[in-house]
PQR file with spaces between the fields and no chain letter, atoms N, CA, C, O and H, PARSE charges and radii, in Angstrom:
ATOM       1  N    UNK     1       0.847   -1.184    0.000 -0.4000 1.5000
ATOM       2  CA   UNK     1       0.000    0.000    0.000 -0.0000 2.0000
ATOM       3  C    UNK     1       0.889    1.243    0.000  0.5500 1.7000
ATOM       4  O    UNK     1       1.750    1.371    0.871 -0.5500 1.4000
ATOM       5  N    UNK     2       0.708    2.157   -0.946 -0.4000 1.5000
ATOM       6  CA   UNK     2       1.290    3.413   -1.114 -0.0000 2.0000
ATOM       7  C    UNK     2       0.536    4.731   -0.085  0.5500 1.7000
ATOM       8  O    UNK     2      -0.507    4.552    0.545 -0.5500 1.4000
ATOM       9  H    UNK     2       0.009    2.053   -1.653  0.4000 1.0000
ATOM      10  N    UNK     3       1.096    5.667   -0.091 -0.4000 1.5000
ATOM      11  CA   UNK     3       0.707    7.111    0.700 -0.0000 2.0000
ATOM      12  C    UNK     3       0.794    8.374    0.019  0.5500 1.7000
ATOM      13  O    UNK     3       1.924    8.861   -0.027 -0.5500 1.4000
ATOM      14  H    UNK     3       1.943    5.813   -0.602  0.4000 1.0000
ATOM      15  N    UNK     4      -0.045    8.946   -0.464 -0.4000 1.5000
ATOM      16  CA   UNK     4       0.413   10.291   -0.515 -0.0000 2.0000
ATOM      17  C    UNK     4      -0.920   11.114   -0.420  0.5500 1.7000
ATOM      18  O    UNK     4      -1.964   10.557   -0.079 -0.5500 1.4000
ATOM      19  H    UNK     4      -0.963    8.551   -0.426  0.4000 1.0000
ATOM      20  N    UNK     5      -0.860   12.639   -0.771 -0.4000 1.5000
ATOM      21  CA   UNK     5      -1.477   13.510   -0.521 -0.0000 2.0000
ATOM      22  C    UNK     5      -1.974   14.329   -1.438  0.5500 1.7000
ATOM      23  O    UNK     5      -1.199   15.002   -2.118 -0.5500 1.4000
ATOM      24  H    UNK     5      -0.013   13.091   -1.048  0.4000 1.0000
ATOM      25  N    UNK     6      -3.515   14.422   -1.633 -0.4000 1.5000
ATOM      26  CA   UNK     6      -4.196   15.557   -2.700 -0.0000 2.0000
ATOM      27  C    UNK     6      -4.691   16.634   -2.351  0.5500 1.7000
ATOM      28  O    UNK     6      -5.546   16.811   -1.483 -0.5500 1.4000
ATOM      29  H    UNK     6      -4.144   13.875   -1.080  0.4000 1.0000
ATOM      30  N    UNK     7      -4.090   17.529   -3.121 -0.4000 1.5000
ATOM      31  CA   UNK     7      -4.431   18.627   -2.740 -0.0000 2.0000
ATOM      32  C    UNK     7      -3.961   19.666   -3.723  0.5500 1.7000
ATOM      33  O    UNK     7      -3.037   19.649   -4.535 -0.5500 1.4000
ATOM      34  H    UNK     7      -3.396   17.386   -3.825  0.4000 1.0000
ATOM      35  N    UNK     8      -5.044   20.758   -3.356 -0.4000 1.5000
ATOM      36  CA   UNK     8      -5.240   21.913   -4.246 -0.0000 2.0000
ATOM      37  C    UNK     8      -4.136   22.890   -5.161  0.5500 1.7000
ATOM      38  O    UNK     8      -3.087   22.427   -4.713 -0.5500 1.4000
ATOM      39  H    UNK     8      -5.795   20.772   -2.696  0.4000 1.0000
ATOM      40  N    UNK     9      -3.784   23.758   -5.979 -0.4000 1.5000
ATOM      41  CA   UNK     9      -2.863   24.234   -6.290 -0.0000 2.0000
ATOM      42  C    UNK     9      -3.265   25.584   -6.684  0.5500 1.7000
ATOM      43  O    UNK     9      -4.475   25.646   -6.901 -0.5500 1.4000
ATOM      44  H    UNK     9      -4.636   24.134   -6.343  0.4000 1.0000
ATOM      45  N    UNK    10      -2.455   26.997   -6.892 -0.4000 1.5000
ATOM      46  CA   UNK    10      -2.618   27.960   -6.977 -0.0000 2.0000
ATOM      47  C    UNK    10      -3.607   28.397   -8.524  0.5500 1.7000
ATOM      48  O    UNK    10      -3.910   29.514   -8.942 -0.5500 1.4000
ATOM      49  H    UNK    10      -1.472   26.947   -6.716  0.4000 1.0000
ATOM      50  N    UNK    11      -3.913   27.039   -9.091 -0.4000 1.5000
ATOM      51  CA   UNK    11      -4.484   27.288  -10.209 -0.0000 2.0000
ATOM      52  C    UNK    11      -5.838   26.653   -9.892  0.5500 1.7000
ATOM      53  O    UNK    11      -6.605   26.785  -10.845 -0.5500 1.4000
ATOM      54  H    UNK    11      -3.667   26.131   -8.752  0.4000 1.0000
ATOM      55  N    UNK    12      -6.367   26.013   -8.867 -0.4000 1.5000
ATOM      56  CA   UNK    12      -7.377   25.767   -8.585 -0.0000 2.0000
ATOM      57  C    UNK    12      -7.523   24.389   -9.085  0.5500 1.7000
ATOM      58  O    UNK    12      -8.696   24.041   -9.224 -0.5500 1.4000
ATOM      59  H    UNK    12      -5.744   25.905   -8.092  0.4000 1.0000
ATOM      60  N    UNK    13      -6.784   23.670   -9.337 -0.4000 1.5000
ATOM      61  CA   UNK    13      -7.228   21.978   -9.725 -0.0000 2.0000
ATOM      62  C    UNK    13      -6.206   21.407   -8.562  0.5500 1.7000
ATOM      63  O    UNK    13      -5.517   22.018   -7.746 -0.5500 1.4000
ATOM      64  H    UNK    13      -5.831   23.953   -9.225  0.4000 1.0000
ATOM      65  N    UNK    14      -6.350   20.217   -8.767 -0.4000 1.5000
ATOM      66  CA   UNK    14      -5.895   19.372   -7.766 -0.0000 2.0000
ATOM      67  C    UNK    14      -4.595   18.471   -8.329  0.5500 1.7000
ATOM      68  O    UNK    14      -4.375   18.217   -9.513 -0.5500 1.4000
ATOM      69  H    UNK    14      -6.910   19.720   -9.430  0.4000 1.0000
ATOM      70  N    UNK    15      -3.821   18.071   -7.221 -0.4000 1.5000
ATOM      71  CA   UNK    15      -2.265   18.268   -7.347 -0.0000 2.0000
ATOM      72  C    UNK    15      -2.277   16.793   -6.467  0.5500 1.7000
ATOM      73  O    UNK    15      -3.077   16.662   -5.541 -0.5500 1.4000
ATOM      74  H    UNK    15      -3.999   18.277   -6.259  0.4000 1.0000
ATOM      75  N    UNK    16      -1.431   15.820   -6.793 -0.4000 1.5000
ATOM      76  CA   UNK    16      -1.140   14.606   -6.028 -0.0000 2.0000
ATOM      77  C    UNK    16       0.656   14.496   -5.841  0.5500 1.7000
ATOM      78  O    UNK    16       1.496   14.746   -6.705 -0.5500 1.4000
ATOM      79  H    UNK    16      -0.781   15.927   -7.545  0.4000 1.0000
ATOM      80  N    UNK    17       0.882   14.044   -4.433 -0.4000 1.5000
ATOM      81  CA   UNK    17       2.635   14.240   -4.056 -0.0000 2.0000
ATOM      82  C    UNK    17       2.460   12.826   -3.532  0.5500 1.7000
ATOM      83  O    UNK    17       1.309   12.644   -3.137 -0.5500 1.4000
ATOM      84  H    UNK    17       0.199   13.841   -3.731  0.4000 1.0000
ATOM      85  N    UNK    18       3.496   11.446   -3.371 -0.4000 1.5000
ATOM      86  CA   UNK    18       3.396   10.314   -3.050 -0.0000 2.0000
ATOM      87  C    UNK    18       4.347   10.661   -1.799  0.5500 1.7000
ATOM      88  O    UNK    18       4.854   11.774   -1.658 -0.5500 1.4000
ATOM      89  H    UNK    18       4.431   11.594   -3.693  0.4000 1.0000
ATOM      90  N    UNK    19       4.503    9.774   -1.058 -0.4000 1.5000
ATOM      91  CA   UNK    19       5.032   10.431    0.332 -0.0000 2.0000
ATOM      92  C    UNK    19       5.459    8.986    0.617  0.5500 1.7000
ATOM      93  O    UNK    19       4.797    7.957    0.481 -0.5500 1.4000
ATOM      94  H    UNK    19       4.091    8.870   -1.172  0.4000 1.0000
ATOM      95  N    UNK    20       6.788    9.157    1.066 -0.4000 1.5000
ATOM      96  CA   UNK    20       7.274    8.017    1.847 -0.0000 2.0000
ATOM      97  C    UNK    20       6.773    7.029    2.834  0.5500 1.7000
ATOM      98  O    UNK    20       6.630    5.807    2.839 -0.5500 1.4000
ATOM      99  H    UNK    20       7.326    9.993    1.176  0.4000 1.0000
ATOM     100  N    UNK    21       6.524    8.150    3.797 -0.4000 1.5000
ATOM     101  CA   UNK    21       5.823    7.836    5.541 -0.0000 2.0000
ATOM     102  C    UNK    21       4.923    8.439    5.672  0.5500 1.7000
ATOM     103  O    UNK    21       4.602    9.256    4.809 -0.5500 1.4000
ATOM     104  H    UNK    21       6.640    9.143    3.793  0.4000 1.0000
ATOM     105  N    UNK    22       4.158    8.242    6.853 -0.4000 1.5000
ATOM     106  CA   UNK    22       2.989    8.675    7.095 -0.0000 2.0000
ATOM     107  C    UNK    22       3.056   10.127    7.876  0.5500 1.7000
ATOM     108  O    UNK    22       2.253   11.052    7.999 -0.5500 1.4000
ATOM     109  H    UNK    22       4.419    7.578    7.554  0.4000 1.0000
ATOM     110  N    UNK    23       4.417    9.879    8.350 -0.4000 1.5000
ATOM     111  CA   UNK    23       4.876   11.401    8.911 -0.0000 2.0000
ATOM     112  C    UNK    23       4.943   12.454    8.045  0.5500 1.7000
ATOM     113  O    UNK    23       4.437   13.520    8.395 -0.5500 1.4000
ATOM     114  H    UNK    23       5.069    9.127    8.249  0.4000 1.0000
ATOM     115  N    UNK    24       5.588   12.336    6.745 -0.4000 1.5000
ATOM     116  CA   UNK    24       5.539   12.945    5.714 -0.0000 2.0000
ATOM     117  C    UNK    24       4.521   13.194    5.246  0.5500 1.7000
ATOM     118  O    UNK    24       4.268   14.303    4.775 -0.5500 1.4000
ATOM     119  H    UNK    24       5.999   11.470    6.460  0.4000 1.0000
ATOM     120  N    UNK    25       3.512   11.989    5.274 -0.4000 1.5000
ATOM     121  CA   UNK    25       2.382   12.875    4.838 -0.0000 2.0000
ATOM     122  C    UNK    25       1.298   13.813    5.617  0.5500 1.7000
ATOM     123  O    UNK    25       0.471   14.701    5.409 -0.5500 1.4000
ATOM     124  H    UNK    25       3.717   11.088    5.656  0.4000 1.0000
ATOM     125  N    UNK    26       1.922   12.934    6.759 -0.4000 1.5000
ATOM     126  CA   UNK    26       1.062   14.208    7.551 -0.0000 2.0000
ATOM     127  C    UNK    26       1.273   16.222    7.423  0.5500 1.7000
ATOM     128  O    UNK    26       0.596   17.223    7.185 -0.5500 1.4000
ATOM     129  H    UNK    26       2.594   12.213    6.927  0.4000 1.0000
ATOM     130  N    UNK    27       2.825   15.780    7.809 -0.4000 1.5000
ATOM     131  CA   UNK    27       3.587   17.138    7.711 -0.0000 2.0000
ATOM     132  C    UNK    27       2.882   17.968    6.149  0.5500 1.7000
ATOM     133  O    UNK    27       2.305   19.046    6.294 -0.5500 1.4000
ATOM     134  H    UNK    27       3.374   14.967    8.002  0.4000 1.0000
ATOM     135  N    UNK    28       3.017   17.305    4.648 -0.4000 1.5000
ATOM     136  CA   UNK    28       3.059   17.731    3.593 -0.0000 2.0000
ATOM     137  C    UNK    28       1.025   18.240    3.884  0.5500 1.7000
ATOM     138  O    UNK    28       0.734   19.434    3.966 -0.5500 1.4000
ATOM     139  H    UNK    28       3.486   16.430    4.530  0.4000 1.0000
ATOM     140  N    UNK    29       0.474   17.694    3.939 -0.4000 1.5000
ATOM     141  CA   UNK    29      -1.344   17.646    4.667 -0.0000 2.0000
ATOM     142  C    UNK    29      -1.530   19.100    5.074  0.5500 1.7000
ATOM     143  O    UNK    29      -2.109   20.054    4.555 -0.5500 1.4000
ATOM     144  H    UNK    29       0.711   16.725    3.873  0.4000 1.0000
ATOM     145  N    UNK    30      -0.546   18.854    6.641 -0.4000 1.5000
ATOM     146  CA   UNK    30      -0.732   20.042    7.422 -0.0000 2.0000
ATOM     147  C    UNK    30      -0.318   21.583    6.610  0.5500 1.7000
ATOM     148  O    UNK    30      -0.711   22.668    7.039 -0.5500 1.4000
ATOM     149  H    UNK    30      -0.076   18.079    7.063  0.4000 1.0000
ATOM     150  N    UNK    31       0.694   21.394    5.161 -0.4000 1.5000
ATOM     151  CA   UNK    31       1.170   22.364    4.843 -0.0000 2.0000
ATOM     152  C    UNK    31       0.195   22.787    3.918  0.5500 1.7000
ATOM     153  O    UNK    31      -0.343   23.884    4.073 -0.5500 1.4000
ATOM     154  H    UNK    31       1.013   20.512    4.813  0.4000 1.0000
ATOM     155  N    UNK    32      -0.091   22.067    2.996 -0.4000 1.5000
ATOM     156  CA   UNK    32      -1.120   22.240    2.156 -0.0000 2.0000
ATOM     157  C    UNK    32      -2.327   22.788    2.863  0.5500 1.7000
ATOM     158  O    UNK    32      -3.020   23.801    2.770 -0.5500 1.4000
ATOM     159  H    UNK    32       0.346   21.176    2.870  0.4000 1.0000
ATOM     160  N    UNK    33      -2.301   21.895    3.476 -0.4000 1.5000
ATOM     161  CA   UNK    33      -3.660   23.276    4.369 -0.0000 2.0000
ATOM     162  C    UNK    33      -3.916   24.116    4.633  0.5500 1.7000
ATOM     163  O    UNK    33      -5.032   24.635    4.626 -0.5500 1.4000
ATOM     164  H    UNK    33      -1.738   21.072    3.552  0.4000 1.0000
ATOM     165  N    UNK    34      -2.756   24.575    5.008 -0.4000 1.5000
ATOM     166  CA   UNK    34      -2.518   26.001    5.492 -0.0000 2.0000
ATOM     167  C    UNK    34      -2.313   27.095    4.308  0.5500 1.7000
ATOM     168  O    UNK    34      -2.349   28.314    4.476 -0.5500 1.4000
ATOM     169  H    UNK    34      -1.850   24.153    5.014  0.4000 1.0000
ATOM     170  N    UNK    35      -2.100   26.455    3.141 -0.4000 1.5000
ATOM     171  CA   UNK    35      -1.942   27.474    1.885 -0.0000 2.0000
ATOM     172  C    UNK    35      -2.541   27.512    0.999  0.5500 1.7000
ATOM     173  O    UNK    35      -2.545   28.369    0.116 -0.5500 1.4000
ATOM     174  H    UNK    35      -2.071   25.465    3.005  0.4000 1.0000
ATOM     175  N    UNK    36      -3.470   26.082    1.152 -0.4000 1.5000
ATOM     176  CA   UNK    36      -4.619   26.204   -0.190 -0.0000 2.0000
ATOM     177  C    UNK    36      -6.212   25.629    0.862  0.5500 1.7000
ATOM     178  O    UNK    36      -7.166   25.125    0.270 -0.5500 1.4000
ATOM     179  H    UNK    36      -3.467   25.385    1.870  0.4000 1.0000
ATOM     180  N    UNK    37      -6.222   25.766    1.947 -0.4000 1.5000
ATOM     181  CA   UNK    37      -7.468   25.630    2.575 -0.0000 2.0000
ATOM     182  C    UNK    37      -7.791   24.153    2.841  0.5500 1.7000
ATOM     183  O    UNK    37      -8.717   23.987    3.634 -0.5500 1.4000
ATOM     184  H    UNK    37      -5.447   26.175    2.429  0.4000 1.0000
ATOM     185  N    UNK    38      -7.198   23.008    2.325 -0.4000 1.5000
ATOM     186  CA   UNK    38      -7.611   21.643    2.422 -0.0000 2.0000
ATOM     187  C    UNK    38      -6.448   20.728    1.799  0.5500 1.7000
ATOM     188  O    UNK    38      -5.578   21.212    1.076 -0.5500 1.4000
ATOM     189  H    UNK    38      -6.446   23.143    1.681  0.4000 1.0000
ATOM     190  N    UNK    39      -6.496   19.550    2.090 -0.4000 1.5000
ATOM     191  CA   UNK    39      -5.385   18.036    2.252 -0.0000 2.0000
ATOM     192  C    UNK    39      -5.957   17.463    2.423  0.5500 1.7000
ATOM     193  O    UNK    39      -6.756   17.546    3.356 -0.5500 1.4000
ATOM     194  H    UNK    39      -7.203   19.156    2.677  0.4000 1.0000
ATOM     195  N    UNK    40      -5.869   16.384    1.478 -0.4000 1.5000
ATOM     196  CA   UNK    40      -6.685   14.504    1.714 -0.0000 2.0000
ATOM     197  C    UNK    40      -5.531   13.986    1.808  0.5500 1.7000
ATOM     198  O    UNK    40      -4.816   14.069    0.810 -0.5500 1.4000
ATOM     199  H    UNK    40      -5.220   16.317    0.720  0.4000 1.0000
ATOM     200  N    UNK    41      -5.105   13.436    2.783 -0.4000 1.5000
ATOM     201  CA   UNK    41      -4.284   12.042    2.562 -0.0000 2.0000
ATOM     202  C    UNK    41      -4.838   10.861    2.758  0.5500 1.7000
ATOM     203  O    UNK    41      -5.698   10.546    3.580 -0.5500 1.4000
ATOM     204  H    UNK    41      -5.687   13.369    3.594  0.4000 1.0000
ATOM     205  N    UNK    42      -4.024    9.895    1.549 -0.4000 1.5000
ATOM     206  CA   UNK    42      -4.883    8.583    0.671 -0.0000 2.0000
ATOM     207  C    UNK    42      -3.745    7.583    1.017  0.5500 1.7000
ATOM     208  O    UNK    42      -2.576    7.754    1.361 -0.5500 1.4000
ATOM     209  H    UNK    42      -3.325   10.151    0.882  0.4000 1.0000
ATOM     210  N    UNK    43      -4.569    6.387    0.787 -0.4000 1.5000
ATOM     211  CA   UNK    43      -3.862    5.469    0.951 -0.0000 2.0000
ATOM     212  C    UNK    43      -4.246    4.879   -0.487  0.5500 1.7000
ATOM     213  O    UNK    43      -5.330    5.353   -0.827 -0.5500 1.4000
ATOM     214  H    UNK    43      -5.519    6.248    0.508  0.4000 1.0000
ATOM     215  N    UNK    44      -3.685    3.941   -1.514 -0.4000 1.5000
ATOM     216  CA   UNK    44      -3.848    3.331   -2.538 -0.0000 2.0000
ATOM     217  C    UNK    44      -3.150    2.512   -3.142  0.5500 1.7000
ATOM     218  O    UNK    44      -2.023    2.968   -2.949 -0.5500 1.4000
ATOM     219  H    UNK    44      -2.805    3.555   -1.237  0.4000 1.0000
ATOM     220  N    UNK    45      -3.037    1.657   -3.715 -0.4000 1.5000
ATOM     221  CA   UNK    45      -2.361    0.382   -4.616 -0.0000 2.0000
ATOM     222  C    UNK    45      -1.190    1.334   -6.003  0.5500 1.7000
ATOM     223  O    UNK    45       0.007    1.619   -6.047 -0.5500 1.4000
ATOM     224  H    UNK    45      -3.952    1.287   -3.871  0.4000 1.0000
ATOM     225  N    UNK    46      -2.556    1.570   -7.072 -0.4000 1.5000
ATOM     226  CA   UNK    46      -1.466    2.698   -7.919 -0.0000 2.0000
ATOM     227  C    UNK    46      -2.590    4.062   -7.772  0.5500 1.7000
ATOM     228  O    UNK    46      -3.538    4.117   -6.989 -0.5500 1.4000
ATOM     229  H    UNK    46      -3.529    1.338   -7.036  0.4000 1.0000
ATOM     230  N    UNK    47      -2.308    4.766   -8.436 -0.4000 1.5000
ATOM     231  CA   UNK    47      -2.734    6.146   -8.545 -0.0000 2.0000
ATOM     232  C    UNK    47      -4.010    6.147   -9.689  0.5500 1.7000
ATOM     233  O    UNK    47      -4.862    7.014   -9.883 -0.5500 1.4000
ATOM     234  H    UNK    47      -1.538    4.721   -9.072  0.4000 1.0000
ATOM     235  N    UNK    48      -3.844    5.095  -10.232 -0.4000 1.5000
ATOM     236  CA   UNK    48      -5.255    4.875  -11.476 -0.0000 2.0000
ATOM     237  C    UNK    48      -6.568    3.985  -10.926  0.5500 1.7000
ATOM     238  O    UNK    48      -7.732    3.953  -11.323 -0.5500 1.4000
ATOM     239  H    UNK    48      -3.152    4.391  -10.075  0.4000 1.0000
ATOM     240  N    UNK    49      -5.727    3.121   -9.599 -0.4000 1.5000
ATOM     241  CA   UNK    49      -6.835    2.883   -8.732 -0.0000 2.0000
ATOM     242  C    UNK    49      -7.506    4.172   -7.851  0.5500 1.7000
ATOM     243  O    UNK    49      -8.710    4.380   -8.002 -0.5500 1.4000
ATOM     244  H    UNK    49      -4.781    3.147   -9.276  0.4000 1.0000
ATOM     245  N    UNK    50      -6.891    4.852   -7.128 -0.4000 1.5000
ATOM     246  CA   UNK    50      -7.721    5.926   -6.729 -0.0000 2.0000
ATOM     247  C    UNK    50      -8.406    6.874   -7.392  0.5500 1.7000
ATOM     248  O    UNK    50      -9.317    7.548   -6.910 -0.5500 1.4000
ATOM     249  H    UNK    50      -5.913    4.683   -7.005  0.4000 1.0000
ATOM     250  N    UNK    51      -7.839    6.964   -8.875 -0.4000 1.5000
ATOM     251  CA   UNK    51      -8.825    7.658   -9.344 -0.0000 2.0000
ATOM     252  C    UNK    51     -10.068    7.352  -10.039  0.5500 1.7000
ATOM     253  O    UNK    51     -10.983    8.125  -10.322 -0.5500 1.4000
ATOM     254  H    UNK    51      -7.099    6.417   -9.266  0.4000 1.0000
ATOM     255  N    UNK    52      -9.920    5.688  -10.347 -0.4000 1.5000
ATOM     256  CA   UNK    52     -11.437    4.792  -10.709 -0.0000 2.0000
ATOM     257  C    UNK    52     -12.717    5.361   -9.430  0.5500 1.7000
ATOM     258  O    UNK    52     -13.895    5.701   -9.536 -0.5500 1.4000
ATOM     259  H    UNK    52      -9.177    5.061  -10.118  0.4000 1.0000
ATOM     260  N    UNK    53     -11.768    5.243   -8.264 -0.4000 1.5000
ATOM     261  CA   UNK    53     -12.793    5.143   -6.823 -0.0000 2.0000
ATOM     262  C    UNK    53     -13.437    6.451   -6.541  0.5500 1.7000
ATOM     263  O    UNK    53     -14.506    6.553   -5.939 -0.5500 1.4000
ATOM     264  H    UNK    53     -10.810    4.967   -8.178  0.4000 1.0000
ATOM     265  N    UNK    54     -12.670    7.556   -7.050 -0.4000 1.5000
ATOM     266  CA   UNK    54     -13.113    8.739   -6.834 -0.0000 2.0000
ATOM     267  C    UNK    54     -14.057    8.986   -7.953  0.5500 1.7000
ATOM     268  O    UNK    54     -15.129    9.542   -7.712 -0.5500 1.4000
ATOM     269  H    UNK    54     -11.802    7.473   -7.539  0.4000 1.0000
ATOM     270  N    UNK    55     -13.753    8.627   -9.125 -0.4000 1.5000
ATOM     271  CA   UNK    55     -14.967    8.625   -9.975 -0.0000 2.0000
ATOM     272  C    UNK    55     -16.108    8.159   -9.947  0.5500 1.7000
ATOM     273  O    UNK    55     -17.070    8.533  -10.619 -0.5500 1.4000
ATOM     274  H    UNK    55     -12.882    8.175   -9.320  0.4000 1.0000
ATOM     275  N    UNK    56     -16.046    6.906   -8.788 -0.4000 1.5000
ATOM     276  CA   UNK    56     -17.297    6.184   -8.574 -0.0000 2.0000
ATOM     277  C    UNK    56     -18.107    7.179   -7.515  0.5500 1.7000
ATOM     278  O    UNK    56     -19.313    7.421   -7.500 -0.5500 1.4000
ATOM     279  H    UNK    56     -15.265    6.603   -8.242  0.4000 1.0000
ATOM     280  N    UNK    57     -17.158    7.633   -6.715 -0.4000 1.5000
ATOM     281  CA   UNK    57     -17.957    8.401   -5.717 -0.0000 2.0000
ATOM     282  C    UNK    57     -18.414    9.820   -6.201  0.5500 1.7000
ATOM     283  O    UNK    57     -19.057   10.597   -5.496 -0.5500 1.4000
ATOM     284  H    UNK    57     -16.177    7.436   -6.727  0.4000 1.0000
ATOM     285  N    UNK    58     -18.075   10.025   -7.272 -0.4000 1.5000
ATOM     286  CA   UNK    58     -18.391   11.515   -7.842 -0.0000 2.0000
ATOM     287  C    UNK    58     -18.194   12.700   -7.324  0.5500 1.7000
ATOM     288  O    UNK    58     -18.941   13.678   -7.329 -0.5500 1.4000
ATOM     289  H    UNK    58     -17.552    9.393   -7.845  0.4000 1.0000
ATOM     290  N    UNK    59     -16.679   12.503   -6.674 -0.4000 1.5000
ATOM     291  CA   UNK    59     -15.704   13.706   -5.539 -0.0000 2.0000
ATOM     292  C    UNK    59     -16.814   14.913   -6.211  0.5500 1.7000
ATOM     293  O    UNK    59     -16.733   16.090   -5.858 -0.5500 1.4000
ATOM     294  H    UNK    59     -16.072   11.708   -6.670  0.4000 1.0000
């Protein structure tokens, strides 16, 4: 299982960073938050699986 973090960017779409540890992703979360208003950190297999799942849920 992989880690990383989605989140927003100064252009208004959304931006994904893979993160080592969970510390890291916390830290990278907490930063993003603070500069674009919100941070999801995900857990996932590859990156084309999370985005099947998010399509199902209709983020």
């Amino acid at each position: 299982m992989k880690i990383g973090v989605i989140h927003p960017n100064w252009q208004r779409s959304e931006c994904f960073k893979e993160c080592q540890t969970l510390e890291e992703a916390k830290e990278l979360a907490l930063q993003y938050t603070r500069m674009f208003g919100w941070a999801e950190i995900i857990e996932y297999e590859t990156i084309e699986e999370y985005d099947r799942e998010e399509i199902r849920n209709d983020r």
